[in-house]
mmCIF file of C-alpha atoms and ligand atoms in Angstrom:
data_model
loop_
_atom_site.group_PDB
_atom_site.id
_atom_site.type_symbol
_atom_site.label_atom_id
_atom_site.label_comp_id
_atom_site.label_asym_id
_atom_site.label_seq_id
_atom_site.Cartn_x
_atom_site.Cartn_y
_atom_site.Cartn_z
ATOM 1 C CA UNK A 24 16.482 -106.618 -13.375
ATOM 2 C CA UNK A 25 12.906 -104.911 -13.536
ATOM 3 C CA UNK A 26 11.008 -103.257 -11.309
ATOM 4 C CA UNK A 27 9.785 -104.689 -8.191
ATOM 5 C CA UNK A 28 5.811 -104.907 -7.803
ATOM 6 C CA UNK A 29 4.016 -101.936 -5.885
ATOM 7 C CA UNK A 30 2.170 -102.892 -3.094
ATOM 8 C CA UNK A 31 0.840 -101.138 0.141
ATOM 9 C CA UNK A 32 3.110 -100.658 3.362
ATOM 10 C CA UNK A 33 2.403 -99.455 6.884
ATOM 11 C CA UNK A 34 4.232 -96.480 7.570
ATOM 12 C CA UNK A 35 7.803 -96.613 9.242
ATOM 13 C CA UNK A 36 7.642 -95.828 13.005
ATOM 14 C CA UNK A 37 10.727 -93.826 13.110
ATOM 15 C CA UNK A 38 13.008 -92.422 10.234
ATOM 16 C CA UNK A 39 16.206 -91.028 10.988
ATOM 17 C CA UNK A 40 17.657 -88.902 8.041
ATOM 18 C CA UNK A 41 21.426 -88.326 8.853
ATOM 19 C CA UNK A 42 22.230 -85.301 7.010
ATOM 20 C CA UNK A 43 19.342 -82.668 6.128
ATOM 21 C CA UNK A 44 20.494 -80.862 3.109
ATOM 22 C CA UNK A 45 19.029 -80.870 -0.538
ATOM 23 C CA UNK A 46 18.040 -84.537 -0.733
ATOM 24 C CA UNK A 47 17.435 -85.411 3.192
ATOM 25 C CA UNK A 48 15.417 -82.409 3.756
ATOM 26 C CA UNK A 49 13.469 -83.350 0.317
ATOM 27 C CA UNK A 50 12.712 -87.117 1.742
ATOM 28 C CA UNK A 51 11.555 -85.057 5.124
ATOM 29 C CA UNK A 52 9.170 -83.249 3.178
ATOM 30 C CA UNK A 53 7.726 -86.021 0.540
ATOM 31 C CA UNK A 54 7.795 -88.844 3.303
ATOM 32 C CA UNK A 55 5.837 -86.423 5.878
ATOM 33 C CA UNK A 56 3.458 -85.066 3.029
ATOM 34 C CA UNK A 57 2.950 -89.297 1.846
ATOM 35 C CA UNK A 58 2.465 -89.957 5.629
ATOM 36 C CA UNK A 59 4.968 -92.574 5.208
ATOM 37 C CA UNK A 60 6.973 -92.271 8.658
ATOM 38 C CA UNK A 61 5.342 -91.661 12.338
ATOM 39 C CA UNK A 62 8.124 -89.894 13.535
ATOM 40 C CA UNK A 63 10.824 -87.577 11.585
ATOM 41 C CA UNK A 64 14.341 -86.980 13.126
ATOM 42 C CA UNK A 65 17.223 -84.929 11.340
ATOM 43 C CA UNK A 66 20.744 -84.970 12.116
ATOM 44 C CA UNK A 67 23.280 -82.572 11.142
ATOM 45 C CA UNK A 68 26.823 -82.120 13.008
ATOM 46 C CA UNK A 69 26.143 -77.811 13.065
ATOM 47 C CA UNK A 70 23.093 -76.509 15.278
ATOM 48 C CA UNK A 71 23.199 -73.805 12.653
ATOM 49 C CA UNK A 72 21.642 -76.509 9.916
ATOM 50 C CA UNK A 73 19.531 -78.126 12.962
ATOM 51 C CA UNK A 74 17.995 -74.752 13.302
ATOM 52 C CA UNK A 75 17.600 -73.756 10.118
ATOM 53 C CA UNK A 76 15.944 -77.523 9.510
ATOM 54 C CA UNK A 77 13.764 -76.750 12.393
ATOM 55 C CA UNK A 78 12.534 -73.336 11.527
ATOM 56 C CA UNK A 79 11.257 -75.127 8.307
ATOM 57 C CA UNK A 80 9.357 -77.549 10.603
ATOM 58 C CA UNK A 81 11.137 -80.583 8.745
ATOM 59 C CA UNK A 82 11.039 -83.334 11.318
ATOM 60 C CA UNK A 83 10.062 -83.943 14.605
ATOM 61 C CA UNK A 84 13.398 -84.163 16.328
ATOM 62 C CA UNK A 85 16.574 -82.336 15.723
ATOM 63 C CA UNK A 86 20.044 -84.203 16.885
ATOM 64 C CA UNK A 87 23.602 -83.887 16.338
ATOM 65 C CA UNK A 88 24.459 -87.495 17.711
ATOM 66 C CA UNK A 89 23.708 -89.846 14.797
ATOM 67 C CA UNK A 90 24.563 -92.425 17.074
ATOM 68 C CA UNK A 91 21.444 -91.458 19.859
ATOM 69 C CA UNK A 92 19.358 -90.999 16.486
ATOM 70 C CA UNK A 93 18.999 -94.428 15.485
ATOM 71 C CA UNK A 94 17.935 -95.923 18.673
ATOM 72 C CA UNK A 95 14.363 -97.225 17.962
ATOM 73 C CA UNK A 96 14.955 -96.092 14.130
ATOM 74 C CA UNK A 97 13.438 -98.510 11.705
ATOM 75 C CA UNK A 98 14.467 -96.513 9.071
ATOM 76 C CA UNK A 99 17.851 -94.927 8.636
ATOM 77 C CA UNK A 100 18.940 -93.209 5.719
ATOM 78 C CA UNK A 101 22.511 -91.828 5.078
ATOM 79 C CA UNK A 102 22.178 -88.367 3.479
ATOM 80 C CA UNK A 103 25.526 -86.442 3.857
ATOM 81 C CA UNK A 104 28.095 -86.316 1.203
ATOM 82 C CA UNK A 105 29.523 -90.186 0.640
ATOM 83 C CA UNK A 106 33.010 -89.196 2.256
ATOM 84 C CA UNK A 107 31.356 -89.077 5.752
ATOM 85 C CA UNK A 108 29.305 -92.667 5.425
ATOM 86 C CA UNK A 109 31.964 -95.005 6.838
ATOM 87 C CA UNK A 110 32.307 -92.435 10.048
ATOM 88 C CA UNK A 111 28.809 -92.257 10.680
ATOM 89 C CA UNK A 112 28.029 -95.690 9.876
ATOM 90 C CA UNK A 113 30.706 -96.452 12.806
ATOM 91 C CA UNK A 114 29.289 -94.535 15.263
ATOM 92 C CA UNK A 115 25.810 -95.761 14.510
ATOM 93 C CA UNK A 116 26.367 -99.442 14.010
ATOM 94 C CA UNK A 117 26.304 -100.626 17.291
ATOM 95 C CA UNK A 118 22.751 -98.666 18.295
ATOM 96 C CA UNK A 119 20.905 -100.044 14.964
ATOM 97 C CA UNK A 120 17.955 -102.302 15.692
ATOM 98 C CA UNK A 121 17.515 -105.656 14.413
ATOM 99 C CA UNK A 122 14.777 -105.569 11.548
ATOM 100 C CA UNK A 123 15.973 -102.204 10.599
ATOM 101 C CA UNK A 124 16.466 -100.749 7.136
ATOM 102 C CA UNK A 125 20.176 -98.700 6.831
ATOM 103 C CA UNK A 126 20.050 -97.069 3.404
ATOM 104 C CA UNK A 127 21.705 -93.925 1.780
ATOM 105 C CA UNK A 128 21.015 -91.574 -0.769
ATOM 106 C CA UNK A 129 24.779 -91.590 -1.898
ATOM 107 C CA UNK A 130 25.732 -91.022 -5.605
ATOM 108 C CA UNK A 131 28.267 -93.746 -5.669
ATOM 109 C CA UNK A 132 27.249 -97.224 -4.725
ATOM 110 C CA UNK A 133 30.478 -99.684 -4.886
ATOM 111 C CA UNK A 134 32.331 -97.352 -2.255
ATOM 112 C CA UNK A 135 29.076 -97.652 0.260
ATOM 113 C CA UNK A 136 28.926 -101.573 -0.363
ATOM 114 C CA UNK A 137 32.838 -101.838 0.498
ATOM 115 C CA UNK A 138 33.101 -99.318 3.516
ATOM 116 C CA UNK A 139 30.039 -99.355 4.871
ATOM 117 C CA UNK A 140 28.758 -102.879 4.282
ATOM 118 C CA UNK A 141 31.362 -104.730 6.545
ATOM 119 C CA UNK A 142 29.848 -102.360 9.802
ATOM 120 C CA UNK A 143 26.159 -103.215 9.595
ATOM 121 C CA UNK A 144 25.557 -105.746 12.357
ATOM 122 C CA UNK A 145 23.546 -108.696 11.517
ATOM 123 C CA UNK A 146 19.826 -108.561 11.296
ATOM 124 C CA UNK A 147 20.052 -104.784 9.982
ATOM 125 C CA UNK A 148 18.652 -104.852 6.185
ATOM 126 C CA UNK A 149 21.270 -102.651 4.221
ATOM 127 C CA UNK A 150 19.905 -101.949 0.755
ATOM 128 C CA UNK A 151 22.036 -99.002 -0.796
ATOM 129 C CA UNK A 152 20.197 -96.553 -3.255
ATOM 130 C CA UNK A 153 20.195 -93.271 -5.040
ATOM 131 C CA UNK A 154 17.875 -91.179 -6.109
ATOM 132 C CA UNK A 155 18.697 -89.954 -9.361
ATOM 133 C CA UNK A 156 17.267 -86.410 -8.746
ATOM 134 C CA UNK A 157 18.896 -83.152 -7.782
ATOM 135 C CA UNK A 158 19.515 -79.389 -8.152
ATOM 136 C CA UNK A 159 22.647 -77.389 -7.713
ATOM 137 C CA UNK A 160 21.414 -76.048 -4.513
ATOM 138 C CA UNK A 161 22.609 -77.426 -0.652
ATOM 139 C CA UNK A 162 21.112 -77.413 2.949
ATOM 140 C CA UNK A 163 18.086 -77.878 4.322
ATOM 141 C CA UNK A 164 16.354 -74.561 2.715
ATOM 142 C CA UNK A 165 17.182 -76.127 -1.023
ATOM 143 C CA UNK A 166 14.405 -79.508 -0.238
ATOM 144 C CA UNK A 167 11.076 -79.758 -1.741
ATOM 145 C CA UNK A 168 8.629 -82.539 -1.643
ATOM 146 C CA UNK A 169 8.165 -82.691 -5.594
ATOM 147 C CA UNK A 170 12.093 -83.748 -6.088
ATOM 148 C CA UNK A 171 11.900 -87.180 -6.689
ATOM 149 C CA UNK A 172 8.603 -87.171 -8.847
ATOM 150 C CA UNK A 173 9.035 -89.004 -11.926
ATOM 151 C CA UNK A 174 12.561 -89.554 -11.198
ATOM 152 C CA UNK A 175 14.354 -93.116 -11.131
ATOM 153 C CA UNK A 176 15.222 -94.061 -8.004
ATOM 154 C CA UNK A 177 18.468 -97.043 -7.933
ATOM 155 C CA UNK A 178 18.545 -99.604 -4.889
ATOM 156 C CA UNK A 179 21.743 -101.485 -4.833
ATOM 157 C CA UNK A 180 20.667 -104.924 -2.322
ATOM 158 C CA UNK A 181 23.033 -107.749 -2.516
ATOM 159 C CA UNK A 182 21.664 -110.930 -3.765
ATOM 160 C CA UNK A 183 20.953 -112.192 -0.020
ATOM 161 C CA UNK A 184 18.770 -109.113 0.927
ATOM 162 C CA UNK A 185 15.419 -109.889 1.986
ATOM 163 C CA UNK A 186 12.977 -109.600 -0.352
ATOM 164 C CA UNK A 187 10.353 -108.185 2.141
ATOM 165 C CA UNK A 188 12.968 -105.484 3.363
ATOM 166 C CA UNK A 189 13.570 -104.327 -0.615
ATOM 167 C CA UNK A 190 9.802 -104.283 -1.452
ATOM 168 C CA UNK A 191 9.286 -102.204 1.659
ATOM 169 C CA UNK A 192 11.733 -99.736 0.459
ATOM 170 C CA UNK A 193 11.081 -99.720 -2.948
ATOM 171 C CA UNK A 194 6.921 -98.832 -1.976
ATOM 172 C CA UNK A 195 8.861 -95.948 0.504
ATOM 173 C CA UNK A 196 10.369 -94.213 -2.912
ATOM 174 C CA UNK A 197 7.698 -94.945 -5.083
ATOM 175 C CA UNK A 198 5.677 -93.451 -2.339
ATOM 176 C CA UNK A 199 7.795 -90.516 -3.013
ATOM 177 C CA UNK A 200 6.742 -90.478 -6.725
ATOM 178 C CA UNK A 201 10.032 -92.271 -7.970
ATOM 179 C CA UNK A 202 10.415 -94.952 -10.128
ATOM 180 C CA UNK A 203 12.331 -97.385 -8.606
ATOM 181 C CA UNK A 204 15.139 -100.079 -10.406
ATOM 182 C CA UNK A 205 17.401 -102.638 -9.007
ATOM 183 C CA UNK A 206 20.878 -102.978 -10.233
ATOM 184 C CA UNK A 207 24.268 -104.236 -9.334
ATOM 185 C CA UNK A 208 26.178 -101.607 -7.679
ATOM 186 C CA UNK A 209 28.852 -102.019 -10.013
ATOM 187 C CA UNK A 210 26.355 -101.462 -12.925
ATOM 188 C CA UNK A 211 25.046 -98.600 -11.178
ATOM 189 C CA UNK A 212 28.616 -96.406 -11.019
ATOM 190 C CA UNK A 213 29.391 -96.932 -14.644
ATOM 191 C CA UNK A 214 25.927 -95.676 -15.482
ATOM 192 C CA UNK A 215 26.389 -92.623 -13.221
ATOM 193 C CA UNK A 216 29.829 -92.193 -14.653
ATOM 194 C CA UNK A 217 28.755 -91.173 -17.783
ATOM 195 C CA UNK A 218 25.096 -89.840 -17.068
ATOM 196 C CA UNK A 219 26.372 -87.626 -14.417
ATOM 197 C CA UNK A 220 29.939 -87.415 -13.150
ATOM 198 C CA UNK A 221 31.683 -87.171 -16.156
ATOM 199 C CA UNK A 222 28.878 -84.504 -17.245
ATOM 200 C CA UNK A 223 29.902 -82.468 -14.343
ATOM 201 C CA UNK A 224 33.519 -82.934 -14.708
ATOM 202 C CA UNK A 225 33.479 -81.331 -18.176
ATOM 203 C CA UNK A 226 30.817 -78.416 -16.593
ATOM 204 C CA UNK A 227 33.490 -77.936 -14.046
ATOM 205 C CA UNK A 228 36.475 -77.503 -16.497
ATOM 206 C CA UNK A 229 34.554 -75.459 -19.138
ATOM 207 C CA UNK A 230 34.113 -72.774 -16.337
ATOM 208 C CA UNK A 231 37.403 -73.399 -14.970
ATOM 209 C CA UNK A 232 38.974 -72.588 -18.290
ATOM 210 C CA UNK A 233 36.857 -69.733 -19.058
ATOM 211 C CA UNK A 234 37.533 -68.281 -15.797
ATOM 212 C CA UNK A 235 41.108 -68.540 -16.486
ATOM 213 C CA UNK A 236 41.260 -67.493 -20.087
ATOM 214 C CA UNK A 237 43.226 -63.942 -20.201
ATOM 215 C CA UNK A 238 42.057 -62.998 -24.017
ATOM 216 C CA UNK A 239 38.031 -62.602 -22.895
ATOM 217 C CA UNK A 240 37.808 -60.553 -20.012
ATOM 218 C CA UNK A 241 35.189 -62.014 -16.831
ATOM 219 C CA UNK A 242 32.766 -59.620 -18.013
ATOM 220 C CA UNK A 243 32.533 -60.567 -21.287
ATOM 221 C CA UNK A 244 32.105 -64.306 -20.034
ATOM 222 C CA UNK A 245 29.358 -63.134 -18.081
ATOM 223 C CA UNK A 246 27.617 -61.045 -20.543
ATOM 224 C CA UNK A 247 27.654 -62.987 -23.613
ATOM 225 C CA UNK A 248 27.020 -67.016 -21.418
ATOM 226 C CA UNK A 249 23.912 -67.611 -23.157
ATOM 227 C CA UNK A 250 25.695 -69.188 -25.828
ATOM 228 C CA UNK A 251 25.529 -72.414 -24.177
ATOM 229 C CA UNK A 252 27.973 -71.692 -21.715
ATOM 230 C CA UNK A 253 25.592 -70.621 -19.210
ATOM 231 C CA UNK A 254 23.996 -74.311 -18.737
ATOM 232 C CA UNK A 255 27.315 -75.620 -17.838
ATOM 233 C CA UNK A 256 27.304 -72.969 -14.936
ATOM 234 C CA UNK A 257 24.338 -74.231 -13.523
ATOM 235 C CA UNK A 258 26.009 -78.038 -13.336
ATOM 236 C CA UNK A 259 29.460 -76.279 -12.071
ATOM 237 C CA UNK A 260 27.645 -74.487 -9.156
ATOM 238 C CA UNK A 261 26.775 -78.202 -8.102
ATOM 239 C CA UNK A 262 28.052 -78.623 -4.069
ATOM 240 C CA UNK A 263 32.065 -78.962 -4.053
ATOM 241 C CA UNK A 264 32.170 -81.140 -1.237
ATOM 242 C CA UNK A 265 29.490 -83.837 -2.637
ATOM 243 C CA UNK A 266 31.063 -83.544 -5.946
ATOM 244 C CA UNK A 267 34.567 -83.906 -4.372
ATOM 245 C CA UNK A 268 33.522 -86.691 -2.754
ATOM 246 C CA UNK A 269 31.598 -88.375 -5.765
ATOM 247 C CA UNK A 270 35.202 -88.036 -7.752
ATOM 248 C CA UNK A 271 37.076 -89.939 -4.847
ATOM 249 C CA UNK A 272 34.941 -92.415 -4.490
ATOM 250 C CA UNK A 273 33.787 -93.383 -8.187
ATOM 251 C CA UNK A 274 37.378 -92.892 -9.665
ATOM 252 C CA UNK A 275 37.672 -96.208 -11.569
ATOM 253 C CA UNK A 276 34.448 -96.050 -13.527
ATOM 254 C CA UNK A 277 34.872 -92.272 -14.227
ATOM 255 C CA UNK A 278 38.266 -92.867 -15.247
ATOM 256 C CA UNK A 279 36.835 -95.473 -17.449
ATOM 257 C CA UNK A 280 34.326 -93.324 -19.102
ATOM 258 C CA UNK A 281 36.986 -90.484 -18.824
ATOM 259 C CA UNK A 282 39.269 -92.224 -21.339
ATOM 260 C CA UNK A 283 36.322 -93.258 -24.061
ATOM 261 C CA UNK A 284 35.237 -89.368 -23.696
ATOM 262 C CA UNK A 285 38.546 -88.175 -24.523
ATOM 263 C CA UNK A 286 38.744 -90.264 -27.391
ATOM 264 C CA UNK A 287 35.995 -88.850 -28.559
ATOM 265 C CA UNK A 288 37.027 -85.370 -28.085
ATOM 266 C CA UNK A 289 40.142 -86.048 -29.886
ATOM 267 C CA UNK A 290 38.041 -87.063 -33.017
ATOM 268 C CA UNK A 291 35.740 -84.477 -32.830
ATOM 269 C CA UNK A 292 39.628 -82.344 -32.882
ATOM 270 C CA UNK A 293 40.234 -83.807 -35.794
ATOM 271 C CA UNK A 294 36.948 -83.253 -37.506
ATOM 272 C CA UNK A 295 37.297 -79.547 -36.724
ATOM 273 C CA UNK A 296 40.291 -79.257 -37.578
ATOM 274 C CA UNK A 297 40.060 -81.270 -41.055
ATOM 275 C CA UNK A 298 36.957 -79.198 -41.623
ATOM 276 C CA UNK A 299 34.991 -82.588 -42.207
ATOM 277 C CA UNK A 300 31.423 -81.086 -42.129
ATOM 278 C CA UNK A 301 29.374 -84.438 -42.575
ATOM 279 C CA UNK A 302 31.196 -85.931 -40.062
ATOM 280 C CA UNK A 303 30.561 -83.336 -37.684
ATOM 281 C CA UNK A 304 26.564 -83.026 -39.050
ATOM 282 C CA UNK A 305 26.383 -86.908 -38.316
ATOM 283 C CA UNK A 306 27.477 -86.730 -35.125
ATOM 284 C CA UNK A 307 25.235 -83.718 -34.236
ATOM 285 C CA UNK A 308 22.006 -85.994 -35.917
ATOM 286 C CA UNK A 309 22.796 -88.411 -33.549
ATOM 287 C CA UNK A 310 23.210 -86.482 -30.575
ATOM 288 C CA UNK A 311 20.071 -84.357 -31.277
ATOM 289 C CA UNK A 312 18.011 -87.891 -31.321
ATOM 290 C CA UNK A 313 19.173 -88.199 -27.959
ATOM 291 C CA UNK A 314 17.878 -85.862 -25.943
ATOM 292 C CA UNK A 315 14.589 -86.545 -28.084
ATOM 293 C CA UNK A 316 14.379 -89.907 -26.370
ATOM 294 C CA UNK A 317 15.014 -88.282 -22.940
ATOM 295 C CA UNK A 318 12.253 -85.588 -23.767
ATOM 296 C CA UNK A 319 9.901 -89.031 -24.789
ATOM 297 C CA UNK A 320 11.208 -90.706 -21.627
ATOM 298 C CA UNK A 321 9.587 -87.794 -19.522
ATOM 299 C CA UNK A 322 13.070 -87.044 -17.965
ATOM 300 C CA UNK A 323 13.306 -83.246 -19.685
ATOM 301 C CA UNK A 324 10.960 -80.747 -20.987
ATOM 302 C CA UNK A 325 10.862 -79.742 -24.564
ATOM 303 C CA UNK A 326 10.359 -76.122 -24.050
ATOM 304 C CA UNK A 327 13.519 -74.459 -25.359
ATOM 305 C CA UNK A 328 16.241 -72.815 -22.964
ATOM 306 C CA UNK A 329 16.069 -76.187 -20.933
ATOM 307 C CA UNK A 330 12.996 -75.556 -19.554
ATOM 308 C CA UNK A 331 13.908 -72.249 -18.355
ATOM 309 C CA UNK A 332 10.852 -69.995 -17.735
ATOM 310 C CA UNK A 333 11.216 -66.611 -19.923
ATOM 311 C CA UNK A 334 11.058 -63.226 -19.434
ATOM 312 C CA UNK A 335 14.116 -62.849 -16.802
ATOM 313 C CA UNK A 336 12.286 -64.453 -14.197
ATOM 314 C CA UNK A 337 14.482 -66.803 -12.133
ATOM 315 C CA UNK A 338 15.407 -70.515 -12.771
ATOM 316 C CA UNK A 339 12.873 -72.782 -11.108
ATOM 317 C CA UNK A 340 14.515 -75.360 -10.009
ATOM 318 C CA UNK A 341 16.605 -76.966 -12.508
ATOM 319 C CA UNK A 342 16.878 -81.170 -12.265
ATOM 320 C CA UNK A 343 20.530 -81.641 -11.619
ATOM 321 C CA UNK A 344 21.726 -85.615 -11.232
HETATM 322 P P1 LIG B 25 23.706 -80.814 1.446
HETATM 323 O O1 LIG B 25 22.654 -80.274 0.512
HETATM 324 O O2 LIG B 25 25.233 -80.382 1.410
HETATM 325 O O3 LIG B 25 23.688 -81.453 2.640
HETATM 326 C C1 LIG B 25 24.562 -82.370 3.187
HETATM 327 C C2 LIG B 25 24.142 -82.496 4.879
HETATM 328 O O4 LIG B 25 24.887 -83.758 5.563
HETATM 329 C C3 LIG B 25 24.037 -81.434 5.728
HETATM 330 O O5 LIG B 25 23.078 -81.520 6.245
HETATM 331 C C4 LIG B 25 25.199 -81.429 6.386
HETATM 332 O O6 LIG B 25 25.149 -80.405 7.396
HETATM 333 C C5 LIG B 25 25.000 -82.789 6.644
HETATM 334 N N1 LIG B 25 26.212 -83.533 7.178
HETATM 335 C C6 LIG B 25 27.582 -83.321 6.879
HETATM 336 N N2 LIG B 25 28.361 -84.337 7.143
HETATM 337 C C7 LIG B 25 27.805 -84.763 8.344
HETATM 338 C C8 LIG B 25 28.274 -85.542 8.815
HETATM 339 N N3 LIG B 25 29.593 -86.391 9.041
HETATM 340 N N4 LIG B 25 27.307 -86.055 10.133
HETATM 341 C C9 LIG B 25 25.663 -85.562 10.005
HETATM 342 N N5 LIG B 25 25.292 -84.729 9.215
HETATM 343 C C10 LIG B 25 26.569 -84.262 8.144
HETATM 344 O O7 LIG B 25 23.939 -82.114 0.302
HETATM 345 P P2 LIG B 25 22.996 -83.135 -0.687
HETATM 346 O O8 LIG B 25 22.802 -82.623 -2.041
HETATM 347 O O9 LIG B 25 21.847 -83.512 0.150
HETATM 348 O O10 LIG B 25 23.757 -84.200 -1.077
HETATM 349 C C11 LIG B 25 23.476 -85.638 0.030
HETATM 350 C C12 LIG B 25 23.788 -87.137 -0.630
HETATM 351 O O11 LIG B 25 22.942 -86.831 -1.634
HETATM 352 C C13 LIG B 25 25.655 -87.214 -0.774
HETATM 353 O O12 LIG B 25 25.783 -87.854 -0.697
HETATM 354 C C14 LIG B 25 24.851 -86.978 -2.518
HETATM 355 O O13 LIG B 25 25.901 -87.732 -2.982
HETATM 356 C C15 LIG B 25 23.679 -87.522 -2.643
HETATM 357 N N6 LIG B 25 22.989 -86.685 -4.091
HETATM 358 C C16 LIG B 25 22.966 -85.474 -3.999
HETATM 359 C C17 LIG B 25 22.236 -85.589 -5.022
HETATM 360 C C18 LIG B 25 22.142 -83.760 -5.713
HETATM 361 O O14 LIG B 25 21.681 -82.920 -6.964
HETATM 362 N N7 LIG B 25 22.613 -82.523 -4.653
HETATM 363 C C19 LIG B 25 21.514 -85.619 -6.004
HETATM 364 C C20 LIG B 25 21.389 -87.291 -5.301
HETATM 365 C C21 LIG B 25 21.785 -87.815 -4.582
HETATM 366 P P3 LIG B 25 26.453 -80.120 8.502
HETATM 367 O O15 LIG B 25 27.382 -79.470 7.519
HETATM 368 O O16 LIG B 25 25.473 -79.358 9.506
HETATM 369 O O17 LIG B 25 26.645 -81.575 9.073
#
């Protein structure tokens, strides 16, 4: 589907972020910076999380009761791990105001339509979304206002969803710097299975395998990590709960893409076993061109070493999803 036209809108009255980790806190910072909501409410279960959010001045109100928080809200965004969405939706549904927009940032969309959709009261605009931007860090301190700049945010409204509400949410994401596209949720889940979920599974697997190897000591794995392994460890350091939920809720699409991946891996295994240089070189030439297209599309920098600053400086906010 094509991009929606960008139009100016009134700020939201009361924006509630249920979950104030990396994504929730980044929305809080970006929305406040751009003046997109008059009042920002942060919700989390643990007092320690709320205290951390308060210390960072992320919101105007800090609550542990999700049901209470949505009263009077015209924008509610689910920013918890996907596995918590159903319980949260059950708790807030009776308190959502007619005309409010209910959306989310979950990495999986079919599951959200299935478990949250039926709970949404009539008159509330339910527009699932997924900002394709992230890092391997989590918690309120991990957020930064620029997280969504030049990153895609995919919205997956149903066909009968109110167009004005979709445009208003599109305006919201574009105002935070995102590019917005609309997609069927099934298609979204397949796209992210190959672009994000299977790569994470591969990274978790490689790092796990290296960790299990008895023939290579752990100190060698760490010492010589720059040979490619290091880049997998960044992805494999992503939040365990969030990624557990991704694989539990996008099972079909991940298994479909994993099947294809394994077939191609077997083919590569054959090339290596047979010493098939031309086949290896042909594939590697094709894959190098793909990286070039990602750089040309502005989704990565051309700097060597995956954009890391050199001279031993710490990694500065690598983009994950
Ligand atoms: P995160 O940093 O781990 O934060 C999760 C937040 O949710 C915490 O504030 C946590 O605080 C709160 N929470 C958990 N369960 C809750 C519940 N039942 N009720 C209320 N609050 C609850 O996670 P994140 O990385 O921001 O990810 C959040 C969502 O964004 C996930 O659905 C993920 O799929 C999606 N996403 C992530 C990325 C990424 O790269 N990380 C990118 C795009 C989209 P308490 O533990 O105190 O409750």
